[in-house]
Coordinates of C-alpha atoms in Angstrom, one line a residue:
X1 CA 53.0 -39.3 12.1
X2 CA 52.1 -39.9 8.5
X3 CA 49.0 -37.8 7.5
X4 CA 48.2 -40.2 4.7
X5 CA 48.0 -43.2 7.0
X6 CA 45.8 -41.3 9.5
X7 CA 43.4 -40.4 6.7
X8 CA 43.2 -43.8 5.1
X9 CA 42.5 -45.5 8.5
X10 CA 39.7 -43.0 9.1
X11 CA 38.1 -43.5 5.7
X12 CA 38.1 -47.3 6.0
X13 CA 36.7 -47.4 9.5
X14 CA 34.0 -44.8 8.8
X15 CA 33.1 -46.5 5.5
X16 CA 32.6 -49.8 7.4
X17 CA 30.5 -48.0 9.9
X18 CA 28.2 -46.7 7.2
X19 CA 27.8 -50.1 5.5
X20 CA 27.3 -52.3 8.5
X21 CA 26.1 -50.1 11.4
X22 CA 24.1 -47.8 9.3
X23 CA 22.5 -50.6 7.4
X24 CA 21.7 -52.4 10.7
X25 CA 20.0 -49.3 12.0
X26 CA 17.8 -49.0 8.9
X27 CA 16.6 -52.6 9.4
X28 CA 16.0 -52.1 13.2
X29 CA 13.9 -49.0 12.7
X30 CA 11.9 -50.3 9.7
X31 CA 12.8 -47.8 6.9
X32 CA 10.2 -48.4 4.3
X33 CA 10.9 -47.4 0.6
X34 CA 7.1 -47.9 -0.3
X35 CA 5.8 -45.4 2.3
X36 CA 5.1 -41.8 1.1
X37 CA 7.2 -39.1 2.6
X38 CA 5.9 -35.7 3.8
X39 CA 7.4 -34.0 0.7
X40 CA 4.6 -35.7 -1.2
X41 CA 1.8 -35.9 1.3
X42 CA 2.2 -32.2 2.5
X43 CA 3.6 -30.7 -0.7
X44 CA 3.2 -26.9 -0.6
X45 CA 5.7 -25.7 -3.2
X46 CA 7.6 -23.7 -0.6
X47 CA 8.9 -25.8 2.3
X48 CA 7.6 -29.2 1.4
X49 CA 9.2 -30.0 -2.0
X50 CA 10.4 -33.4 -3.2
X51 CA 14.1 -33.0 -4.0
X52 CA 16.4 -35.1 -6.2
X53 CA 18.4 -37.2 -3.8
X54 CA 21.7 -35.7 -5.0
X55 CA 20.3 -32.2 -4.5
X56 CA 19.1 -33.0 -1.1
X57 CA 22.3 -34.6 -0.2
X58 CA 24.0 -31.4 -1.2
X59 CA 21.7 -29.3 0.9
X60 CA 21.9 -31.5 4.0
X61 CA 25.6 -32.0 3.9
X62 CA 26.4 -28.3 3.3
X63 CA 24.0 -27.3 6.0
X64 CA 25.3 -29.6 8.7
X65 CA 29.0 -29.2 7.8
X66 CA 29.3 -25.3 8.3
X67 CA 32.4 -24.4 10.1
X68 CA 32.0 -26.9 12.8
X69 CA 34.1 -29.8 11.5
X70 CA 36.9 -27.4 10.7
X71 CA 36.9 -25.3 13.9
X72 CA 36.2 -28.0 16.3
X73 CA 39.0 -30.6 15.6
X74 CA 41.6 -27.7 15.2
X75 CA 40.7 -26.2 18.5
X76 CA 40.8 -29.7 20.2
X77 CA 44.2 -30.5 18.6
X78 CA 45.9 -29.2 21.8
X79 CA 44.9 -32.6 23.4
X80 CA 47.0 -34.5 20.8
X81 CA 46.0 -36.1 17.5
X82 CA 45.0 -39.5 18.9
X83 CA 42.1 -38.4 21.1
X84 CA 40.7 -36.2 18.4
X85 CA 41.1 -38.9 15.8
X86 CA 39.4 -41.5 17.9
X87 CA 36.5 -39.2 18.8
X88 CA 35.9 -38.2 15.2
X89 CA 35.9 -41.8 14.0
X90 CA 34.2 -43.7 16.8
X91 CA 32.0 -40.6 17.7
X92 CA 31.0 -40.3 14.1
X93 CA 29.9 -43.9 13.7
X94 CA 28.2 -44.6 17.0
X95 CA 27.1 -41.1 18.2
X96 CA 26.8 -38.5 15.4
X97 CA 25.7 -40.5 12.4
X98 CA 23.2 -42.5 14.5
X99 CA 21.8 -39.3 16.0
X100 CA 21.4 -37.6 12.5
X101 CA 19.8 -40.7 10.9
X102 CA 17.5 -41.2 13.9
X103 CA 16.4 -37.5 13.9
X104 CA 15.7 -37.6 10.1
X105 CA 13.8 -40.8 10.3
X106 CA 11.7 -39.7 13.3
X107 CA 10.8 -36.5 11.6
X108 CA 9.7 -38.2 8.4
X109 CA 7.3 -40.3 10.5
X110 CA 6.0 -37.2 12.1
X111 CA 5.1 -35.5 8.8
X112 CA 8.3 -33.5 8.6
X113 CA 7.7 -32.1 12.1
X114 CA 10.6 -30.9 14.3
X115 CA 12.2 -32.9 17.1
X116 CA 9.7 -31.0 19.3
X117 CA 6.9 -32.8 17.5
X118 CA 8.6 -36.2 18.2
X119 CA 9.0 -35.2 21.9
X120 CA 5.3 -34.2 22.1
X121 CA 4.3 -37.6 20.7
X122 CA 6.2 -39.6 23.4
X123 CA 6.8 -37.1 26.3
X124 CA 3.9 -34.6 26.2
X125 CA 3.3 -31.0 25.1
X126 CA 5.1 -29.4 28.1
X127 CA 8.3 -31.3 27.2
X128 CA 7.8 -30.1 23.6
X129 CA 7.6 -26.4 24.6
X130 CA 10.8 -26.7 26.8
X131 CA 12.6 -28.4 23.9
X132 CA 11.6 -25.6 21.4
X133 CA 12.9 -23.0 23.8
X134 CA 16.1 -24.9 24.2
X135 CA 16.5 -25.4 20.5
X136 CA 15.9 -21.7 19.8
X137 CA 18.6 -20.8 22.3
X138 CA 21.1 -23.2 20.5
X139 CA 20.1 -21.7 17.1
X140 CA 20.8 -18.2 18.4
X141 CA 24.3 -19.5 19.3
X142 CA 24.6 -21.1 15.9
X143 CA 23.7 -17.8 14.1
X144 CA 26.1 -15.8 16.4
X145 CA 29.0 -18.3 16.0
X146 CA 28.8 -18.6 12.2
X147 CA 28.2 -14.9 11.8
X148 CA 31.5 -14.3 13.6
X149 CA 33.2 -16.9 11.4
X150 CA 31.9 -15.6 8.1
X151 CA 32.6 -11.9 9.0
X152 CA 36.1 -12.9 10.0
X153 CA 36.8 -14.4 6.6
X154 CA 35.4 -11.3 4.8
X155 CA 36.9 -8.5 6.8
X156 CA 39.7 -6.7 4.9
X157 CA 40.4 -3.1 5.7
X158 CA 44.1 -3.1 6.6
X159 CA 46.0 -3.1 3.3
X160 CA 49.2 -4.2 5.1
X161 CA 47.5 -7.3 6.6
X162 CA 48.6 -10.7 5.3
X163 CA 45.0 -11.8 4.7
X164 CA 43.9 -8.6 3.0
X165 CA 43.8 -10.0 -0.6
X166 CA 42.5 -13.5 0.5
X167 CA 39.6 -12.1 2.5
X168 CA 38.5 -9.6 -0.2
X169 CA 38.6 -12.4 -2.7
X170 CA 36.6 -14.7 -0.4
X171 CA 33.9 -12.0 0.0
X172 CA 33.6 -11.3 -3.7
X173 CA 33.4 -15.0 -4.7
X174 CA 30.8 -15.7 -1.9
X175 CA 28.4 -13.1 -3.2
X176 CA 28.8 -14.2 -6.8
X177 CA 28.1 -17.8 -5.6
X178 CA 24.7 -16.7 -4.3
X179 CA 23.9 -15.2 -7.7
X180 CA 24.9 -18.5 -9.5
X181 CA 22.8 -20.5 -7.1
X182 CA 19.7 -18.4 -7.8
X183 CA 20.2 -18.8 -11.5
X184 CA 20.6 -22.6 -11.2
X185 CA 17.4 -22.9 -9.1
X186 CA 15.4 -20.9 -11.6
X187 CA 16.4 -23.0 -14.6
X188 CA 16.2 -26.4 -12.8
X189 CA 12.9 -25.8 -11.0
X190 CA 11.1 -23.3 -13.3
X191 CA 12.5 -24.1 -16.8
X192 CA 12.8 -27.9 -16.1
X193 CA 16.5 -28.0 -17.1
X194 CA 18.0 -31.4 -16.6
X195 CA 20.0 -31.8 -13.4
X196 CA 23.1 -33.3 -15.1
X197 CA 23.8 -30.5 -17.7
X198 CA 22.7 -27.8 -15.2
X199 CA 25.2 -29.2 -12.6
X200 CA 28.1 -29.2 -15.1
X201 CA 27.3 -25.5 -16.0
X202 CA 26.9 -24.7 -12.4
X203 CA 30.3 -26.2 -11.5
X204 CA 32.0 -24.3 -14.4
X205 CA 30.3 -21.1 -13.1
X206 CA 31.8 -21.8 -9.7
X207 CA 35.3 -22.3 -11.2
X208 CA 34.8 -19.0 -13.1
X209 CA 33.9 -17.0 -10.1
X210 CA 36.7 -18.4 -8.0
X211 CA 39.1 -17.4 -10.8
X212 CA 37.5 -13.9 -11.0
X213 CA 37.8 -13.6 -7.2
X214 CA 41.6 -13.9 -7.4
X215 CA 41.7 -10.5 -9.2
X216 CA 38.6 -8.6 -7.8
X217 CA 38.0 -8.3 -4.1
X218 CA 35.4 -6.5 -1.8
X219 CA 37.0 -4.7 1.1
X220 CA 34.8 -3.6 4.0
X221 CA 35.0 -3.6 7.8
X222 CA 33.5 -6.1 10.2
X223 CA 30.3 -4.0 11.0
X224 CA 29.4 -3.8 7.3
X225 CA 29.8 -7.6 6.8
X226 CA 27.7 -8.4 10.0
X227 CA 24.9 -6.3 8.7
X228 CA 25.2 -7.8 5.2
X229 CA 25.0 -11.2 6.7
X230 CA 21.9 -10.3 8.7
X231 CA 20.1 -9.0 5.7
X232 CA 21.2 -11.9 3.6
X233 CA 20.0 -14.7 6.0
X234 CA 16.7 -12.9 6.6
X235 CA 15.9 -12.8 2.8
X236 CA 17.3 -16.3 2.2
X237 CA 15.3 -17.9 5.0
X238 CA 12.0 -16.4 3.8
X239 CA 12.3 -17.4 0.2
X240 CA 10.9 -20.7 -1.1
X241 CA 13.5 -23.5 -0.8
X242 CA 13.8 -24.0 -4.6
X243 CA 14.9 -20.4 -5.2
X244 CA 18.0 -20.3 -3.1
X245 CA 18.3 -23.0 -0.3
X246 CA 18.2 -26.1 -2.4
X247 CA 20.4 -24.9 -5.3
X248 CA 22.9 -23.0 -3.1
X249 CA 23.4 -25.9 -0.9
X250 CA 23.6 -28.4 -3.7
X251 CA 26.3 -26.4 -5.6
X252 CA 28.0 -25.7 -2.2
X253 CA 28.3 -29.4 -1.7
X254 CA 30.5 -29.7 -4.9
X255 CA 32.8 -27.0 -3.6
X256 CA 33.1 -29.1 -0.4
X257 CA 33.6 -32.3 -2.3
X258 CA 36.2 -30.5 -4.5
X259 CA 37.9 -29.1 -1.4
X260 CA 38.1 -32.6 0.2
X261 CA 39.4 -34.0 -3.1
X262 CA 42.1 -31.4 -3.3
X263 CA 43.0 -32.0 0.4
X264 CA 43.3 -35.7 -0.4
X265 CA 45.6 -34.9 -3.3
X266 CA 47.6 -32.5 -1.1
X267 CA 48.1 -35.2 1.5
X268 CA 49.2 -37.8 -1.1
X269 CA 51.5 -35.4 -2.8
X270 CA 52.8 -34.1 0.5
X271 CA 53.6 -37.6 1.6
X272 CA 56.1 -38.0 -1.2
X273 CA 57.8 -34.6 -0.5
X274 CA 57.8 -35.1 3.3
X275 CA 55.4 -32.2 3.9
X276 CA 52.4 -34.4 5.0
X277 CA 53.6 -35.0 8.5
X278 CA 51.4 -34.4 11.5
X279 CA 53.5 -32.5 14.0
X280 CA 50.9 -32.8 16.8
X281 CA 52.0 -35.1 19.7
X282 CA 50.0 -38.3 19.9
X283 CA 48.8 -37.2 23.3
X284 CA 49.6 -33.8 24.7
X285 CA 50.3 -34.1 28.4
X286 CA 50.3 -30.3 28.8
X287 CA 47.6 -29.2 31.3
X288 CA 45.6 -27.1 28.8
X289 CA 42.3 -28.4 30.2
X290 CA 40.8 -31.6 31.3
X291 CA 40.3 -34.2 28.5
X292 CA 36.9 -35.0 29.9
X293 CA 34.6 -33.3 29.1
X294 CA 36.4 -30.6 27.1
X295 CA 37.5 -32.8 24.2
X296 CA 34.0 -34.1 23.5
X297 CA 32.5 -30.6 23.6
X298 CA 35.2 -28.9 21.5
X299 CA 35.3 -31.3 18.6
X300 CA 31.6 -30.6 18.1
X301 CA 30.4 -31.3 14.5
X302 CA 33.4 -33.4 13.7
X303 CA 31.9 -36.3 15.8
X304 CA 28.4 -35.3 17.0
X305 CA 26.3 -32.2 16.8
X306 CA 22.8 -31.4 18.0
X307 CA 22.3 -28.8 15.3
X308 CA 22.2 -31.7 12.8
X309 CA 19.0 -32.9 14.4
X310 CA 17.4 -29.5 13.7
X311 CA 18.5 -29.7 10.0
X312 CA 17.3 -33.3 9.7
X313 CA 13.9 -32.5 11.2
X314 CA 13.6 -29.0 10.0
X315 CA 14.4 -28.9 6.3
X316 CA 15.7 -32.3 5.1
X317 CA 12.7 -34.3 6.2
X318 CA 10.4 -32.0 4.3
X319 CA 12.3 -32.5 1.0
X320 CA 13.2 -36.2 1.1
X321 CA 11.7 -38.1 -1.9
X322 CA 11.9 -41.6 -0.5
X323 CA 12.6 -43.2 2.9
X324 CA 15.3 -45.4 1.4
X325 CA 17.3 -42.2 1.0
X326 CA 17.3 -41.5 4.7
X327 CA 20.4 -43.6 5.4
X328 CA 22.7 -42.0 2.8
X329 CA 21.4 -38.5 3.6
X330 CA 21.2 -38.8 7.4
X331 CA 23.9 -41.4 8.3
X332 CA 26.1 -40.9 5.2
X333 CA 26.5 -37.1 5.5
X334 CA 27.7 -37.3 9.0
X335 CA 30.3 -40.0 8.0
X336 CA 31.6 -37.6 5.4
X337 CA 31.7 -34.8 7.9
X338 CA 33.8 -37.0 10.2
X339 CA 36.2 -37.5 7.3
X340 CA 36.4 -33.7 7.0
X341 CA 37.0 -33.4 10.7
X342 CA 40.1 -35.7 10.3
X343 CA 41.3 -33.7 7.3
X344 CA 41.1 -30.6 9.5
X345 CA 43.1 -32.3 12.2
X346 CA 45.7 -33.2 9.6
X347 CA 45.8 -29.7 8.2
X348 CA 46.5 -28.1 11.6
X349 CA 49.0 -30.9 12.4
X350 CA 51.1 -29.9 9.3
X351 CA 51.4 -26.3 10.5
X352 CA 51.1 -27.1 14.3
X353 CA 54.5 -25.5 15.2
X354 CA 53.4 -22.3 13.4
X355 CA 49.8 -22.1 14.7
X356 CA 48.3 -20.7 17.9
X357 CA 47.5 -24.2 19.0
X358 CA 51.1 -25.3 18.9
X359 CA 52.5 -22.0 20.3
X360 CA 53.2 -20.2 17.1
X361 CA 51.5 -17.1 15.7
X362 CA 51.3 -17.5 11.9
X363 CA 47.8 -19.1 11.9
X364 CA 45.8 -17.5 14.7
X365 CA 42.3 -18.8 13.7
X366 CA 41.0 -22.2 12.8
X367 CA 40.0 -21.3 9.2
X368 CA 43.5 -19.9 8.6
X369 CA 45.3 -23.0 10.1
X370 CA 43.0 -25.3 8.0
X371 CA 43.7 -23.4 4.7
X372 CA 47.4 -23.0 5.6
X373 CA 47.9 -26.6 6.3
X374 CA 46.4 -27.8 3.0
X375 CA 48.1 -25.1 1.0
X376 CA 51.4 -26.0 2.6
X377 CA 51.2 -29.6 1.5
X378 CA 49.9 -28.7 -2.0
X379 CA 52.7 -26.1 -2.6
X380 CA 55.4 -28.7 -1.6
X381 CA 54.9 -30.5 -4.9
X382 CA 52.9 -28.0 -7.1
X383 CA 55.2 -25.0 -6.4
X384 CA 55.0 -21.9 -4.2
X385 CA 52.7 -20.1 -6.6
X386 CA 49.9 -22.6 -5.9
X387 CA 49.9 -21.7 -2.2
X388 CA 47.9 -18.5 -2.5
X389 CA 45.3 -20.1 -4.9
X390 CA 44.7 -23.1 -2.6
X391 CA 44.7 -20.9 0.6
X392 CA 42.1 -18.6 -1.0
X393 CA 40.0 -21.5 -2.2
X394 CA 39.9 -23.1 1.2
X395 CA 39.2 -19.8 3.0
X396 CA 36.3 -19.4 0.5
X397 CA 35.0 -22.9 1.3
X398 CA 34.9 -22.2 5.1
X399 CA 32.8 -19.1 4.5
X400 CA 30.5 -20.7 2.0
X401 CA 29.7 -23.6 4.4
X402 CA 29.2 -21.3 7.3
X403 CA 26.7 -19.2 5.2
X404 CA 24.7 -22.4 4.3
X405 CA 24.4 -23.2 8.0
X406 CA 23.3 -19.6 8.7
X407 CA 20.6 -19.9 5.9
X408 CA 19.2 -23.1 7.3
X409 CA 19.5 -22.1 11.0
X410 CA 17.5 -18.9 10.4
X411 CA 14.8 -20.8 8.5
X412 CA 14.6 -23.3 11.4
X413 CA 14.1 -20.4 13.9
X414 CA 11.1 -19.4 11.9
X415 CA 9.6 -23.0 12.0
X416 CA 10.2 -23.4 15.7
X417 CA 8.9 -19.9 16.6
X418 CA 5.6 -20.7 14.9
X419 CA 5.5 -24.1 16.5
X420 CA 6.1 -22.7 20.0
X421 CA 3.3 -20.1 19.7
X422 CA 0.7 -22.4 18.1
X423 CA -1.6 -24.2 20.6
X424 CA -2.1 -28.0 20.2
X425 CA -4.7 -28.9 17.6
X426 CA -4.5 -25.5 15.8
X427 CA -2.5 -24.0 12.9
X428 CA -0.7 -20.7 12.6
X429 CA -3.7 -19.4 10.6
X430 CA -5.9 -19.8 13.6
X431 CA -3.8 -17.5 15.8
X432 CA -4.9 -14.0 16.8
X433 CA -3.3 -11.0 18.6
X434 CA 0.3 -11.1 19.8
X435 CA 0.8 -14.8 19.0
X436 CA -0.2 -14.2 15.4
X437 CA 2.1 -11.2 15.1
X438 CA 5.2 -12.7 16.6
X439 CA 4.7 -16.0 14.6
X440 CA 4.6 -14.1 11.3
X441 CA 7.5 -15.3 9.3
X442 CA 9.1 -11.9 8.8
X443 CA 8.7 -11.0 12.5
X444 CA 10.0 -14.2 14.0
X445 CA 12.9 -14.2 11.6
X446 CA 13.9 -10.6 12.4
X447 CA 13.8 -11.3 16.1
X448 CA 16.2 -14.2 15.8
X449 CA 18.5 -12.5 13.3
X450 CA 18.8 -9.4 15.4
X451 CA 19.7 -11.3 18.5
X452 CA 22.0 -13.9 16.8
X453 CA 23.9 -11.5 14.5
X454 CA 24.1 -8.9 17.3
X455 CA 25.9 -11.5 19.4
X456 CA 28.1 -12.2 16.4
X457 CA 30.0 -9.0 17.4
X458 CA 31.3 -10.8 20.4
X459 CA 34.7 -12.6 20.2
X460 CA 34.3 -16.1 18.6
X461 CA 36.1 -17.7 21.6
X462 CA 33.4 -16.6 24.0
X463 CA 30.5 -17.7 21.7
X464 CA 32.1 -21.0 20.7
X465 CA 32.6 -22.0 24.3
X466 CA 28.9 -21.9 25.1
X467 CA 27.9 -23.0 21.6
X468 CA 29.9 -26.3 21.8
X469 CA 28.4 -27.3 25.1
X470 CA 24.9 -26.2 24.1
X471 CA 25.2 -28.0 20.7
X472 CA 26.3 -31.3 22.2
X473 CA 23.6 -31.0 24.9
X474 CA 21.1 -30.7 22.2
X475 CA 22.4 -33.9 20.6
X476 CA 21.8 -35.7 23.9
X477 CA 18.3 -34.3 24.1
X478 CA 17.5 -35.2 20.5
X479 CA 18.7 -38.8 21.2
X480 CA 16.3 -38.8 24.2
X481 CA 13.5 -37.8 21.8
X482 CA 14.1 -40.4 19.2
X483 CA 14.8 -43.0 21.8
X484 CA 11.5 -42.5 23.6
X485 CA 9.5 -42.4 20.4
X486 CA 11.1 -45.7 19.1
X487 CA 10.2 -47.2 22.5
X488 CA 6.6 -46.0 22.1
X489 CA 6.2 -47.6 18.7
X490 CA 7.9 -50.8 19.7
X491 CA 11.2 -50.5 17.8
X492 CA 14.7 -51.3 19.2
X493 CA 16.0 -48.2 21.0
X494 CA 18.8 -49.6 23.1
X495 CA 21.5 -48.3 20.8
X496 CA 20.7 -44.8 22.1
X497 CA 21.1 -45.5 25.8
X498 CA 24.9 -45.1 26.2
X499 CA 25.4 -42.3 23.6
X500 CA 22.6 -40.1 25.0
X501 CA 23.7 -40.6 28.6
X502 CA 27.3 -39.9 27.8
X503 CA 26.5 -36.7 25.9
X504 CA 24.2 -35.5 28.6
X505 CA 26.8 -36.1 31.4
X506 CA 29.7 -34.6 29.4
X507 CA 27.8 -31.5 28.4
X508 CA 26.2 -30.8 31.7
X509 CA 29.5 -31.3 33.4
X510 CA 31.1 -28.8 31.0
X511 CA 28.4 -26.2 31.6
X512 CA 28.5 -26.6 35.4
X513 CA 32.4 -26.1 35.2
X514 CA 31.8 -23.0 33.1
X515 CA 29.2 -21.6 35.5
X516 CA 31.5 -22.2 38.5
X517 CA 34.4 -20.4 36.6
X518 CA 32.2 -17.4 35.6
X519 CA 30.8 -17.0 39.1
X520 CA 34.3 -16.9 40.5
X521 CA 35.2 -14.2 38.0
X522 CA 32.2 -12.2 38.9
X523 CA 32.7 -12.6 42.5
X524 CA 36.3 -11.4 42.2
X525 CA 35.0 -8.1 40.7
X526 CA 36.9 -8.3 37.4
X527 CA 34.1 -9.7 35.2
X528 CA 33.1 -8.2 31.9
X529 CA 29.5 -8.4 30.6
X530 CA 30.5 -11.4 28.5
X531 CA 31.1 -13.3 31.7
X532 CA 27.6 -12.6 32.8
X533 CA 26.3 -13.6 29.4
X534 CA 28.1 -17.0 29.6
X535 CA 27.0 -17.6 33.2
X536 CA 23.3 -16.8 32.6
X537 CA 23.1 -18.7 29.3
X538 CA 24.8 -21.8 30.6
X539 CA 22.6 -21.9 33.7
X540 CA 19.5 -21.7 31.6
X541 CA 20.6 -24.5 29.4
X542 CA 21.4 -26.8 32.3
X543 CA 18.0 -26.2 33.9
X544 CA 16.1 -26.8 30.6
X545 CA 18.2 -30.0 29.9
X546 CA 17.7 -31.4 33.5
X547 CA 13.9 -31.0 33.2
X548 CA 13.9 -32.7 29.8
X549 CA 16.2 -35.5 31.0
X550 CA 14.0 -36.3 34.0
X551 CA 10.9 -36.3 31.9
X552 CA 12.6 -38.7 29.5
X553 CA 13.7 -41.0 32.2
X554 CA 10.1 -41.2 33.5
X555 CA 8.8 -41.9 30.0
X556 CA 11.3 -44.6 29.4
X557 CA 10.6 -46.2 32.8
X558 CA 6.8 -46.2 32.1
X559 CA 7.5 -47.8 28.7
X560 CA 9.6 -50.5 30.3
X561 CA 6.9 -51.3 32.9
X562 CA 4.2 -51.4 30.3
X563 CA 6.3 -53.8 28.2
X564 CA 7.0 -56.0 31.1
X565 CA 3.3 -56.1 32.0

């Protein structure tokens, strides 16, 4: 199948979804450009800071993208390209983008509060507490999953390994990227440098460090890199957003845009050379797993992701300058991410016969298949020497985006931890004793980092299996939250009914299947501790989700009766 045709159809459909469905949602919910946002009403110079829309778009897009839209569609490619394509496009328009937009808008109307605050408003404080516990569990999985991804792209201790030079180059460039971001933030926010010239200089700096990284690499083992990641995300999450979070994510977005542009060029050029052909069967009839619910869990961020609701209501809502920007930042970012999901599908499709997912062994991990597919198409018309440069650049991009998600996820843990321990009607400053100690930013951050990064030593396949289901389950719960709140304030909420029910059924089914599988393994006596971890974690998530779902159904039923009366 022509890769170019697949990409063009996806871009047209997703673009139409943004213009017509996204615009309709903004009107239904009452987005008001004249209403002050929390960034202004609660400005504190640290977390609540008005951001230039382009900068905030960069932060939001980089944070939600992570490694999800690359790993998910590639892992799901075993089902065939048609199911993955349809879920990325239709799921992106009617599930993921609506979910992200709704979470951002609801948080803006709750003074930048989390989805937990939205739930408290419509479902009560007990439901809020349960949601925060659930969200923290998901964030631990996010930290664990992306720690494993980043460490995997940095590790380079075997000089004979094919990825030795590429991984060392990626590590070096990623660290230099952090330095450039901090310099950018200092000059823009403290020296009032104009955003345009500063952006140009920042992009030139990125190009320079990418070039430098081709010749100088950092070579350490996995343990070192996991510890480095733990220290980095701890520091990054505690700094004011203007020092590192905003500038890093803003500059990261240009790397992502550039990567997508290069991918588009590779697909066009490869179409003329015959390299841009998707080898994946339209529908794979091999019994790898059941299409439902596995496909909808595995694709994850390429179509819908609960983690996005935490970003929308955790950092982005505190920085948005005007409500009119909510559609492009909330809905638009997810649309672009779905395009990235389709590009990932195309990339693995090009090298499918040589990838783990097609039975080969050349590309054994999703980032490698992603970089290898784009580099293969690019080299088909630009020459073999371009392969290494493109491969290294795309490997770097995966690690950079995973690091941005780690930054944001760790900061979100701090917000939610404090929210969980703070009684209603009080602030963190009012706390005493153990509650005050554990809600202290440094303490709460360290707790989550130690647990999350510690789990990052597990195999990615084990973590990703639980993360995918937990992440999608969180999306269903976030939709419940926004739906019940819209119903309370008298806005149209019917667009949420089918998506939230579908996500809840699919994810709970997946988790129950996982629990049954792990119980059988444990009963047979051949289970490792990882099987116990998966079984316990999955069971806890199902119980929490079931309680929240029942509470939401009661709330919606009461709202319907009140409206009828």
